[in-house]
JSON list of C-alpha atoms in Angstrom, two decimals:
[
{"chain": "A", "resi": 6, "resn": "MET", "atom": "CA", "xyz": [-34.88, -20.29, -2.06]},
{"chain": "A", "resi": 7, "resn": "PRO", "atom": "CA", "xyz": [-33.34, -22.14, 0.89]},
{"chain": "A", "resi": 8, "resn": "GLY", "atom": "CA", "xyz": [-30.14, -20.58, 2.22]},
{"chain": "A", "resi": 9, "resn": "GLY", "atom": "CA", "xyz": [-30.59, -17.46, 0.10]},
{"chain": "A", "resi": 10, "resn": "TRP", "atom": "CA", "xyz": [-29.29, -18.98, -3.14]},
{"chain": "A", "resi": 11, "resn": "HIS", "atom": "CA", "xyz": [-30.93, -17.98, -6.39]},
{"chain": "A", "resi": 12, "resn": "ALA", "atom": "CA", "xyz": [-31.46, -20.31, -9.32]},
{"chain": "A", "resi": 13, "resn": "GLY", "atom": "CA", "xyz": [-29.06, -19.70, -12.18]},
{"chain": "A", "resi": 14, "resn": "VAL", "atom": "CA", "xyz": [-26.45, -17.84, -10.10]},
{"chain": "A", "resi": 15, "resn": "GLU", "atom": "CA", "xyz": [-22.96, -19.18, -10.36]},
{"chain": "A", "resi": 16, "resn": "ILE", "atom": "CA", "xyz": [-20.16, -17.98, -8.11]},
{"chain": "A", "resi": 17, "resn": "VAL", "atom": "CA", "xyz": [-16.68, -18.39, -9.53]},
{"chain": "A", "resi": 18, "resn": "PHE", "atom": "CA", "xyz": [-13.53, -17.93, -7.49]},
{"chain": "A", "resi": 19, "resn": "GLU", "atom": "CA", "xyz": [-10.31, -17.53, -9.39]},
{"chain": "A", "resi": 20, "resn": "ILE", "atom": "CA", "xyz": [-7.51, -18.13, -6.97]},
{"chain": "A", "resi": 21, "resn": "GLY", "atom": "CA", "xyz": [-4.10, -17.17, -8.28]},
{"chain": "A", "resi": 22, "resn": "LYS", "atom": "CA", "xyz": [-0.75, -17.77, -6.68]},
{"chain": "A", "resi": 23, "resn": "ALA", "atom": "CA", "xyz": [-0.46, -16.93, -2.99]},
{"chain": "A", "resi": 24, "resn": "PHE", "atom": "CA", "xyz": [2.83, -15.59, -1.62]},
{"chain": "A", "resi": 25, "resn": "LYS", "atom": "CA", "xyz": [4.24, -15.71, 1.89]},
{"chain": "A", "resi": 26, "resn": "LEU", "atom": "CA", "xyz": [5.24, -12.32, 3.31]},
{"chain": "A", "resi": 27, "resn": "PRO", "atom": "CA", "xyz": [9.02, -12.89, 2.82]},
{"chain": "A", "resi": 28, "resn": "GLU", "atom": "CA", "xyz": [8.32, -13.75, -0.84]},
{"chain": "A", "resi": 29, "resn": "VAL", "atom": "CA", "xyz": [6.33, -10.53, -1.22]},
{"chain": "A", "resi": 30, "resn": "ALA", "atom": "CA", "xyz": [9.21, -8.57, 0.30]},
{"chain": "A", "resi": 31, "resn": "GLU", "atom": "CA", "xyz": [11.64, -10.13, -2.17]},
{"chain": "A", "resi": 32, "resn": "THR", "atom": "CA", "xyz": [9.28, -9.56, -5.11]},
{"chain": "A", "resi": 33, "resn": "LEU", "atom": "CA", "xyz": [8.78, -5.88, -4.26]},
{"chain": "A", "resi": 34, "resn": "GLY", "atom": "CA", "xyz": [12.40, -5.32, -3.23]},
{"chain": "A", "resi": 35, "resn": "ILE", "atom": "CA", "xyz": [11.50, -4.10, 0.26]},
{"chain": "A", "resi": 36, "resn": "SER", "atom": "CA", "xyz": [12.02, -5.44, 3.77]},
{"chain": "A", "resi": 37, "resn": "LEU", "atom": "CA", "xyz": [9.76, -7.93, 5.52]},
{"chain": "A", "resi": 38, "resn": "ARG", "atom": "CA", "xyz": [9.02, -5.28, 8.13]},
{"chain": "A", "resi": 39, "resn": "GLN", "atom": "CA", "xyz": [7.78, -2.90, 5.41]},
{"chain": "A", "resi": 40, "resn": "VAL", "atom": "CA", "xyz": [5.51, -5.61, 4.00]},
{"chain": "A", "resi": 41, "resn": "GLN", "atom": "CA", "xyz": [4.12, -6.25, 7.48]},
{"chain": "A", "resi": 42, "resn": "GLY", "atom": "CA", "xyz": [3.49, -2.52, 7.89]},
{"chain": "A", "resi": 43, "resn": "HIS", "atom": "CA", "xyz": [1.62, -2.32, 4.59]},
{"chain": "A", "resi": 44, "resn": "VAL", "atom": "CA", "xyz": [-0.51, -5.30, 5.59]},
{"chain": "A", "resi": 45, "resn": "THR", "atom": "CA", "xyz": [-1.21, -3.75, 9.00]},
{"chain": "A", "resi": 46, "resn": "ASP", "atom": "CA", "xyz": [-2.29, -0.38, 7.57]},
{"chain": "A", "resi": 47, "resn": "GLY", "atom": "CA", "xyz": [-4.33, -2.02, 4.81]},
{"chain": "A", "resi": 48, "resn": "THR", "atom": "CA", "xyz": [-2.41, -0.76, 1.78]},
{"chain": "A", "resi": 49, "resn": "LEU", "atom": "CA", "xyz": [-1.50, -4.36, 0.95]},
{"chain": "A", "resi": 50, "resn": "VAL", "atom": "CA", "xyz": [-4.31, -6.90, 1.27]},
{"chain": "A", "resi": 51, "resn": "ALA", "atom": "CA", "xyz": [-3.42, -10.22, 2.87]},
{"chain": "A", "resi": 52, "resn": "VAL", "atom": "CA", "xyz": [-5.43, -13.38, 3.53]},
{"chain": "A", "resi": 53, "resn": "ASN", "atom": "CA", "xyz": [-5.20, -15.25, 6.84]},
{"chain": "A", "resi": 54, "resn": "VAL", "atom": "CA", "xyz": [-4.93, -18.96, 6.02]},
{"chain": "A", "resi": 55, "resn": "GLY", "atom": "CA", "xyz": [-4.04, -19.80, 9.61]},
{"chain": "A", "resi": 56, "resn": "ARG", "atom": "CA", "xyz": [-6.26, -20.83, 12.49]},
{"chain": "A", "resi": 57, "resn": "GLY", "atom": "CA", "xyz": [-7.68, -17.52, 13.65]},
{"chain": "A", "resi": 58, "resn": "ILE", "atom": "CA", "xyz": [-6.12, -14.41, 15.13]},
{"chain": "A", "resi": 59, "resn": "VAL", "atom": "CA", "xyz": [-3.76, -16.21, 17.49]},
{"chain": "A", "resi": 60, "resn": "ARG", "atom": "CA", "xyz": [-2.26, -18.54, 14.87]},
{"chain": "A", "resi": 61, "resn": "ARG", "atom": "CA", "xyz": [-2.22, -16.20, 11.87]},
{"chain": "A", "resi": 62, "resn": "ASP", "atom": "CA", "xyz": [-0.52, -17.33, 8.72]},
{"chain": "A", "resi": 63, "resn": "LEU", "atom": "CA", "xyz": [-0.76, -14.58, 6.11]},
{"chain": "A", "resi": 64, "resn": "ARG", "atom": "CA", "xyz": [-0.62, -14.90, 2.35]},
{"chain": "A", "resi": 65, "resn": "VAL", "atom": "CA", "xyz": [-0.77, -12.18, -0.28]},
{"chain": "A", "resi": 66, "resn": "MET", "atom": "CA", "xyz": [-2.45, -13.02, -3.54]},
{"chain": "A", "resi": 67, "resn": "GLU", "atom": "CA", "xyz": [-0.73, -12.18, -6.81]},
{"chain": "A", "resi": 68, "resn": "GLU", "atom": "CA", "xyz": [-3.56, -9.79, -7.74]},
{"chain": "A", "resi": 69, "resn": "ALA", "atom": "CA", "xyz": [-3.14, -7.91, -4.44]},
{"chain": "A", "resi": 70, "resn": "ILE", "atom": "CA", "xyz": [0.56, -7.37, -5.19]},
{"chain": "A", "resi": 71, "resn": "GLU", "atom": "CA", "xyz": [-0.31, -6.02, -8.64]},
{"chain": "A", "resi": 72, "resn": "ASP", "atom": "CA", "xyz": [-2.99, -3.72, -7.16]},
{"chain": "A", "resi": 73, "resn": "PHE", "atom": "CA", "xyz": [-0.54, -2.50, -4.53]},
{"chain": "A", "resi": 74, "resn": "ALA", "atom": "CA", "xyz": [2.15, -1.71, -7.12]},
{"chain": "A", "resi": 75, "resn": "ARG", "atom": "CA", "xyz": [-0.38, -0.01, -9.37]},
{"chain": "A", "resi": 76, "resn": "SER", "atom": "CA", "xyz": [-1.65, 2.18, -6.51]},
{"chain": "A", "resi": 77, "resn": "ARG", "atom": "CA", "xyz": [1.89, 3.19, -5.52]},
{"chain": "A", "resi": 78, "resn": "LYS", "atom": "CA", "xyz": [3.00, 4.45, -8.94]},
{"chain": "A", "resi": 79, "resn": "VAL", "atom": "CA", "xyz": [4.57, 7.89, -8.84]},
{"chain": "A", "resi": 80, "resn": "ALA", "atom": "CA", "xyz": [5.01, 10.56, -11.49]},
{"chain": "A", "resi": 81, "resn": "PRO", "atom": "CA", "xyz": [8.45, 11.12, -12.98]},
{"chain": "A", "resi": 82, "resn": "ARG", "atom": "CA", "xyz": [10.71, 13.23, -10.80]},
{"chain": "A", "resi": 83, "resn": "GLY", "atom": "CA", "xyz": [11.24, 16.87, -11.58]},
{"chain": "A", "resi": 84, "resn": "ILE", "atom": "CA", "xyz": [10.32, 20.26, -10.28]},
{"chain": "A", "resi": 85, "resn": "PRO", "atom": "CA", "xyz": [6.56, 20.69, -10.27]},
{"chain": "A", "resi": 86, "resn": "PRO", "atom": "CA", "xyz": [5.54, 23.56, -12.58]},
{"chain": "A", "resi": 87, "resn": "ARG", "atom": "CA", "xyz": [3.83, 25.52, -9.82]},
{"chain": "A", "resi": 88, "resn": "LEU", "atom": "CA", "xyz": [7.05, 25.64, -7.79]},
{"chain": "A", "resi": 89, "resn": "SER", "atom": "CA", "xyz": [9.38, 26.60, -10.62]},
{"chain": "A", "resi": 90, "resn": "ALA", "atom": "CA", "xyz": [7.16, 29.51, -11.73]},
{"chain": "A", "resi": 91, "resn": "ARG", "atom": "CA", "xyz": [6.90, 30.99, -8.24]},
{"chain": "A", "resi": 92, "resn": "ALA", "atom": "CA", "xyz": [8.73, 34.25, -7.59]},
{"chain": "A", "resi": 93, "resn": "PRO", "atom": "CA", "xyz": [11.31, 34.21, -4.81]},
{"chain": "A", "resi": 94, "resn": "ARG", "atom": "CA", "xyz": [9.87, 35.04, -1.40]},
{"chain": "A", "resi": 95, "resn": "ARG", "atom": "CA", "xyz": [11.13, 37.88, 0.74]},
{"chain": "A", "resi": 96, "resn": "ILE", "atom": "CA", "xyz": [11.43, 37.32, 4.44]},
{"chain": "A", "resi": 97, "resn": "ALA", "atom": "CA", "xyz": [11.46, 40.21, 6.88]},
{"chain": "A", "resi": 98, "resn": "VAL", "atom": "CA", "xyz": [13.50, 39.69, 10.03]},
{"chain": "A", "resi": 99, "resn": "ARG", "atom": "CA", "xyz": [13.02, 41.99, 12.99]},
{"chain": "A", "resi": 100, "resn": "ASN", "atom": "CA", "xyz": [15.95, 43.05, 15.08]},
{"chain": "A", "resi": 101, "resn": "ARG", "atom": "CA", "xyz": [15.96, 43.40, 18.89]},
{"chain": "A", "resi": 102, "resn": "ASN", "atom": "CA", "xyz": [14.64, 46.94, 18.74]},
{"chain": "A", "resi": 103, "resn": "GLY", "atom": "CA", "xyz": [11.59, 45.95, 16.65]},
{"chain": "A", "resi": 104, "resn": "GLY", "atom": "CA", "xyz": [12.93, 47.37, 13.38]},
{"chain": "A", "resi": 105, "resn": "ILE", "atom": "CA", "xyz": [13.27, 45.59, 10.10]}
]
């Protein structure tokens, strides 16, 4: 097939709401700088709708925010069982003369 398309193949894009970075920060309750850091390290996926690298204009899709929040879930706080069951440790301290 010309251009690599196959008969009967349909590509569907479902584009949800796109948020500007300050809107993402407000939604997640974090600072704009934190959002920028998450985008930079790849933990939050953003789309560049600007004109290339020099004139970037980033948007975060609603689904990306949901994925980010889902991936960042933490277990309820408390003492992990392996730490609470551990016996107290003894530490030996040597004096100047080499004795304990």
